[in-house]
Amino acid sequence: MEDCNRTKKLARNKSIVQTLLLLLLAISSSATSIHTTPSDLFTNNLTVTVLDGNSNEPLIGVIIFSDDQKIVEQTDVDGKAVIDISHVGHRDIINFQYLGYLTLKLPVFEIRKQKGIVKLYTSNVLDSVVVVGRRDDPEDEIPFRVQRISRRQLEFTNTQTAADALQQHGDVFVQKTQMGGGSPVLRGFEANRVLLVLDGVRMNNAIYRNGHLQNAITVDNGILEQVEVIFGPGSLMYGSDALGGVVHYRTRDPQLLRGKSGQDYEIKTNVSTRFSSANNEKSAHFDLDYRARRWASISSITYSDYGDLRAGANRPDDYPELGLRNFYIFRNENLDEKIRSKEPDIQVGTAYSQIDFLQKIRFQPHDSLYFILNVQYSTSSDIPRYDRLTEVSGSTPRDLKWSEFFYGPQQRLWGSLKMRSIKSKGLYSRATFIGGAQFIAEDRLKRKWNKIERTFNLEDVFVYSFTADLDKYLDPGQNHQLSYGIDAQHNIVQSEAGNRNIFTGRIVFDEPTRYPNGGSEMTSLGAYLNYKWKVKNTGLTLQAGGRYSYVRLKAKFEQSETIAIQWPEDYLSGIGSENSAVTWGLGLTWNSQDQWQVRISGASAFRSPNIDDFGKVREKDGFITVPNPDLKPETSINGELTIGKTIGQKEAKARLHLSSTGFYTLLSDALVRRLGALPNGDSTFLYEGDYPVIQQNFNASSGFVYGFSGNLRLDLGKKWQVFSSISYTKGRTEFVNEVVDTLVPLSHIPPMYGRTGLRFQGEKLQLEANIHYNGAKPLDEYGVGNIKRDDPRGPLVYDYGGTSDNLEESGTCQTVTVNGVQQTICEGSLAWSTLNFYLSYRLNAKISLNLAVENALDTHYRPFSSGLSGPGRNFIVGLRGRF
């Protein structure tokens, strides 16, 4: 489905990506020429080994200093440091300080008495050392609310995709348009207003749309080490897009061989397989872990095959036909046939498969420097758009509109080279550099009932990026820290569209492209500075910072006689925009000795329009979105307060953890979709045989979002735990037209949602039962597409169509007759809950068994804004081995 020009463009850009990846390999290989010279040992030198007091693992980067600062050292990769004690006395104090651990003070004679072995223990405030974000900041020093999903949690529940992991473990709402998708919503922000990050590299690119995104599923769930959800604006660190928060997927890093004398290398393998009954899932994962003294690598592959998803059979009494798949279209001997389903609970048109590869290579020439080469590839089968396959063009479920509507294979080729130095130098104490290259292919194909022409949209995106993050400690105790950095990203977008005859194979490029058909580019540059002050011996951390960002867009349209849109001259010569923003952040965290935790933050954020915002042409539900190059960045100011309290000491039989967060976000120039017109003033035009209503993105005057979340965890001894979480969000935006000037609900705002459960953790057995629940979303809380008056003296008429809230997909819309006139009345999305059980049993030291029953009551539910119903009763069996 490619002509000569497209082949040349793809070949040129793919060669650039491949060249960069080869260059990254060459740089990594050349690092073998770096050598180190062992430290000379003197008579007055004392070798110290610092270990974790619980695991006896060496601690890297522990700061060791004397009170007079005549001794200032740092432990190496083996937890060792050599200190010169010729300048201190026998009873002088040596300090050992490490993030997340209690500071230890020992006299020199005591260190000698312990033969140089020093053990540090975690503080009472922190149960474990947690680092999050691109710079590996300590979680307890971040002024925003942070939630971490560990590898152990992911393995326990056997989540199918990286998007499902957010919904099952994070306080995150996830929307699905099709089974091969999952769009996270953070504090009422979704899609291109939420930043996805993979191993420190931005995933958001120039065509991330403002509706719903499926890109999270391209991250391999089987090789994740942890997932970090940072709620609230992240523009200070990441620049554009992080209005609602940041989701950072962190894959496992290769680990060096440590502490095993006489052994040059070690090989470990992980194998897992999983079956889920709701969609007949069959998944398998294998990874190989090679460890040597200076080299290490991880090789990983995951394959998943998903059948059509079966929804729950127990529907609400008022909606007995909610989500039924009564008819579907089947291609039989070159004919489209409408088939009556024998099992209407099975959502025919949701099946797909996916395969993921990962290769990481680590080279550590000396203790304070390492490199990680990271190459990932993800591809899938065709992924059906289930919400579009269920659309009807008539009044009955049999009048299906589309015979085909699917994404082509979703491909992501991704590579990066990361270098980290932890040796203190003049400009930095710790530095991280990441260079990356990505290729993303997103193709959309569709064909109407009984038509022989299949329409296609082909999008290819090439992304090149670089980040540099540096930290400078201004004192030996690391109480004053200056963080600064730069980042750059360049996007190239190629877009084609046309029709292919399914009988003859003839291709004609005669359709409007989704993005500018002459090509488009987006370039982002940024620099930030942040100061952090840890007030000594108080548990108080203060920080303040600022960032400058610059974004440039370029796009060119080409005229075609076969396309009805007549672009003006400046569109043909090329249009563009330049935006810049200065953002700031202030924060305070306090971890008291009596186990109070307080986080207070204020920050500004911005999101610059991307290619999807100002250059897209897209039709849905009788509305068509056309370009608007006059868009400005949307900005926000956010305030947030978190108060937490732990009641009971760590050794107590019962220990209660409580936490609550409230936030308020004020939006300015928020992008919303409204009725618009072509550059020539036309309000409609012929598109695919219809005359859809024209919409455009505009900057609304203002808007706001506010809400709260609460979390509870009750530890009953060492084995039992009760947990609960709840999230509530509400948002409004200004709506102005010739009829009204008022506030209306903001799109993407989910209903109240949360989880409550009971967990048991034994030596070999782990059990959990939980309830996952969502509140209702009434009609008057849905996003508004238009407000009008049919009669100058009549009431206002609210039009909820054409928004990202997908009211038409709620399953509650019914056609009724009022005074002889047919009307469509919708209730909105319904409240629902599911009961779920999980079990993990370790058969021996190497093999464990996982069992689960999700939605045990077989409840039929359809989450807000989603285009398909959730899984029915789902039996999961998993087997995992480590060798």
mmCIF file of C-alpha atoms in Angstrom, residues 754-874:
data_model
loop_
_atom_site.group_PDB
_atom_site.id
_atom_site.type_symbol
_atom_site.label_atom_id
_atom_site.label_comp_id
_atom_site.label_asym_id
_atom_site.label_seq_id
_atom_site.Cartn_x
_atom_site.Cartn_y
_atom_site.Cartn_z
ATOM 1 C CA GLY A 754 -11.553 3.620 43.765
ATOM 2 C CA ARG A 755 -10.582 0.244 45.229
ATOM 3 C CA THR A 756 -10.959 -1.497 48.593
ATOM 4 C CA GLY A 757 -9.449 -4.824 49.520
ATOM 5 C CA LEU A 758 -7.887 -7.280 51.938
ATOM 6 C CA ARG A 759 -4.439 -8.803 51.438
ATOM 7 C CA PHE A 760 -2.514 -11.680 53.046
ATOM 8 C CA GLN A 761 1.236 -12.085 52.618
ATOM 9 C CA GLY A 762 2.788 -15.336 53.840
ATOM 10 C CA GLU A 763 6.139 -16.927 53.222
ATOM 11 C CA LYS A 764 4.918 -18.839 50.173
ATOM 12 C CA LEU A 765 1.292 -17.805 49.808
ATOM 13 C CA GLN A 766 -0.137 -14.409 48.895
ATOM 14 C CA LEU A 767 -3.881 -13.716 48.706
ATOM 15 C CA GLU A 768 -5.962 -10.661 47.849
ATOM 16 C CA ALA A 769 -9.643 -9.864 47.505
ATOM 17 C CA ASN A 770 -10.716 -6.435 46.306
ATOM 18 C CA ILE A 771 -13.635 -4.450 44.977
ATOM 19 C CA HIS A 772 -13.001 -2.053 42.094
ATOM 20 C CA TYR A 773 -15.766 0.532 41.789
ATOM 21 C CA ASN A 774 -16.834 3.520 39.670
ATOM 22 C CA GLY A 775 -19.575 6.027 40.306
ATOM 23 C CA ALA A 776 -22.132 7.204 37.739
ATOM 24 C CA LYS A 777 -21.478 10.019 35.278
ATOM 25 C CA PRO A 778 -24.811 11.843 34.729
ATOM 26 C CA LEU A 779 -25.650 13.499 31.438
ATOM 27 C CA ASP A 780 -25.264 17.047 32.762
ATOM 28 C CA GLU A 781 -21.619 16.302 33.670
ATOM 29 C CA TYR A 782 -20.640 15.342 30.100
ATOM 30 C CA GLY A 783 -18.597 17.654 27.886
ATOM 31 C CA VAL A 784 -20.707 19.999 25.736
ATOM 32 C CA GLY A 785 -20.184 20.284 21.985
ATOM 33 C CA ASN A 786 -22.624 23.120 21.337
ATOM 34 C CA ILE A 787 -25.392 25.189 22.948
ATOM 35 C CA LYS A 788 -28.220 26.644 20.861
ATOM 36 C CA ARG A 789 -31.866 27.692 20.848
ATOM 37 C CA ASP A 790 -34.224 26.108 18.348
ATOM 38 C CA ASP A 791 -36.668 28.919 19.140
ATOM 39 C CA PRO A 792 -35.454 32.458 20.001
ATOM 40 C CA ARG A 793 -37.699 32.367 23.049
ATOM 41 C CA GLY A 794 -37.261 28.710 23.796
ATOM 42 C CA PRO A 795 -34.972 26.968 26.287
ATOM 43 C CA LEU A 796 -31.305 26.318 25.732
ATOM 44 C CA VAL A 797 -30.534 23.060 23.931
ATOM 45 C CA TYR A 798 -27.300 21.350 24.920
ATOM 46 C CA ASP A 799 -25.558 19.212 22.307
ATOM 47 C CA TYR A 800 -23.284 16.602 23.896
ATOM 48 C CA GLY A 801 -22.132 15.079 20.601
ATOM 49 C CA GLY A 802 -18.731 15.490 19.019
ATOM 50 C CA THR A 803 -16.752 15.509 22.280
ATOM 51 C CA SER A 804 -14.192 13.075 23.641
ATOM 52 C CA ASP A 805 -16.641 11.952 26.336
ATOM 53 C CA ASN A 806 -18.311 9.633 23.790
ATOM 54 C CA LEU A 807 -21.832 9.907 25.189
ATOM 55 C CA GLU A 808 -23.101 7.828 22.276
ATOM 56 C CA GLU A 809 -20.962 4.916 23.546
ATOM 57 C CA SER A 810 -22.406 4.929 27.077
ATOM 58 C CA GLY A 811 -25.034 2.310 26.221
ATOM 59 C CA THR A 812 -27.776 4.342 27.927
ATOM 60 C CA CYS A 813 -29.057 6.272 24.893
ATOM 61 C CA GLN A 814 -32.613 5.356 23.896
ATOM 62 C CA THR A 815 -34.941 6.688 21.196
ATOM 63 C CA VAL A 816 -38.336 7.773 22.540
ATOM 64 C CA THR A 817 -41.326 9.596 21.062
ATOM 65 C CA VAL A 818 -42.417 12.832 22.738
ATOM 66 C CA ASN A 819 -45.469 14.622 21.316
ATOM 67 C CA GLY A 820 -45.103 12.662 18.104
ATOM 68 C CA VAL A 821 -41.414 13.591 17.709
ATOM 69 C CA GLN A 822 -38.617 11.066 18.072
ATOM 70 C CA GLN A 823 -35.888 12.085 20.490
ATOM 71 C CA THR A 824 -32.730 10.426 21.752
ATOM 72 C CA ILE A 825 -32.439 10.496 25.538
ATOM 73 C CA CYS A 826 -29.239 9.446 27.323
ATOM 74 C CA GLU A 827 -28.650 8.854 31.018
ATOM 75 C CA GLY A 828 -24.863 8.939 30.889
ATOM 76 C CA SER A 829 -22.518 6.233 32.154
ATOM 77 C CA LEU A 830 -23.749 3.938 34.913
ATOM 78 C CA ALA A 831 -22.140 3.125 38.251
ATOM 79 C CA TRP A 832 -20.536 -0.297 38.534
ATOM 80 C CA SER A 833 -18.267 -2.455 40.675
ATOM 81 C CA THR A 834 -16.357 -5.717 40.286
ATOM 82 C CA LEU A 835 -15.299 -8.318 42.845
ATOM 83 C CA ASN A 836 -11.838 -9.790 42.263
ATOM 84 C CA PHE A 837 -9.665 -12.508 43.853
ATOM 85 C CA TYR A 838 -5.931 -13.142 43.395
ATOM 86 C CA LEU A 839 -3.618 -15.917 44.614
ATOM 87 C CA SER A 840 0.101 -16.497 44.254
ATOM 88 C CA TYR A 841 1.835 -19.607 45.583
ATOM 89 C CA ARG A 842 5.560 -20.280 45.464
ATOM 90 C CA LEU A 843 5.908 -23.979 44.639
ATOM 91 C CA ASN A 844 9.647 -23.918 45.296
ATOM 92 C CA ALA A 845 12.551 -21.507 45.166
ATOM 93 C CA LYS A 846 12.262 -21.172 41.380
ATOM 94 C CA ILE A 847 8.628 -21.677 40.336
ATOM 95 C CA SER A 848 5.456 -19.877 41.381
ATOM 96 C CA LEU A 849 1.809 -20.287 40.414
ATOM 97 C CA ASN A 850 -0.669 -17.434 39.974
ATOM 98 C CA LEU A 851 -4.444 -17.812 39.965
ATOM 99 C CA ALA A 852 -7.134 -15.128 39.779
ATOM 100 C CA VAL A 853 -10.848 -14.595 39.289
ATOM 101 C CA GLU A 854 -11.719 -11.091 38.141
ATOM 102 C CA ASN A 855 -15.289 -9.780 38.016
ATOM 103 C CA ALA A 856 -16.405 -12.847 39.929
ATOM 104 C CA LEU A 857 -20.083 -11.808 39.782
ATOM 105 C CA ASP A 858 -19.967 -11.509 35.967
ATOM 106 C CA THR A 859 -21.197 -7.917 36.089
ATOM 107 C CA HIS A 860 -21.734 -6.168 32.783
ATOM 108 C CA TYR A 861 -20.191 -2.698 32.924
ATOM 109 C CA ARG A 862 -18.986 -0.063 30.517
ATOM 110 C CA PRO A 863 -16.499 2.478 31.916
ATOM 111 C CA PHE A 864 -17.088 6.148 31.229
ATOM 112 C CA SER A 865 -16.095 7.272 27.703
ATOM 113 C CA SER A 866 -15.108 3.733 26.694
ATOM 114 C CA GLY A 867 -16.204 2.160 23.441
ATOM 115 C CA LEU A 868 -16.481 -1.395 24.697
ATOM 116 C CA SER A 869 -17.709 -3.158 27.812
ATOM 117 C CA GLY A 870 -15.333 -4.498 30.430
ATOM 118 C CA PRO A 871 -14.385 -8.182 30.753
ATOM 119 C CA GLY A 872 -16.921 -10.565 32.230
ATOM 120 C CA ARG A 873 -15.986 -13.248 34.745
ATOM 121 C CA ASN A 874 -12.338 -13.874 34.012
#
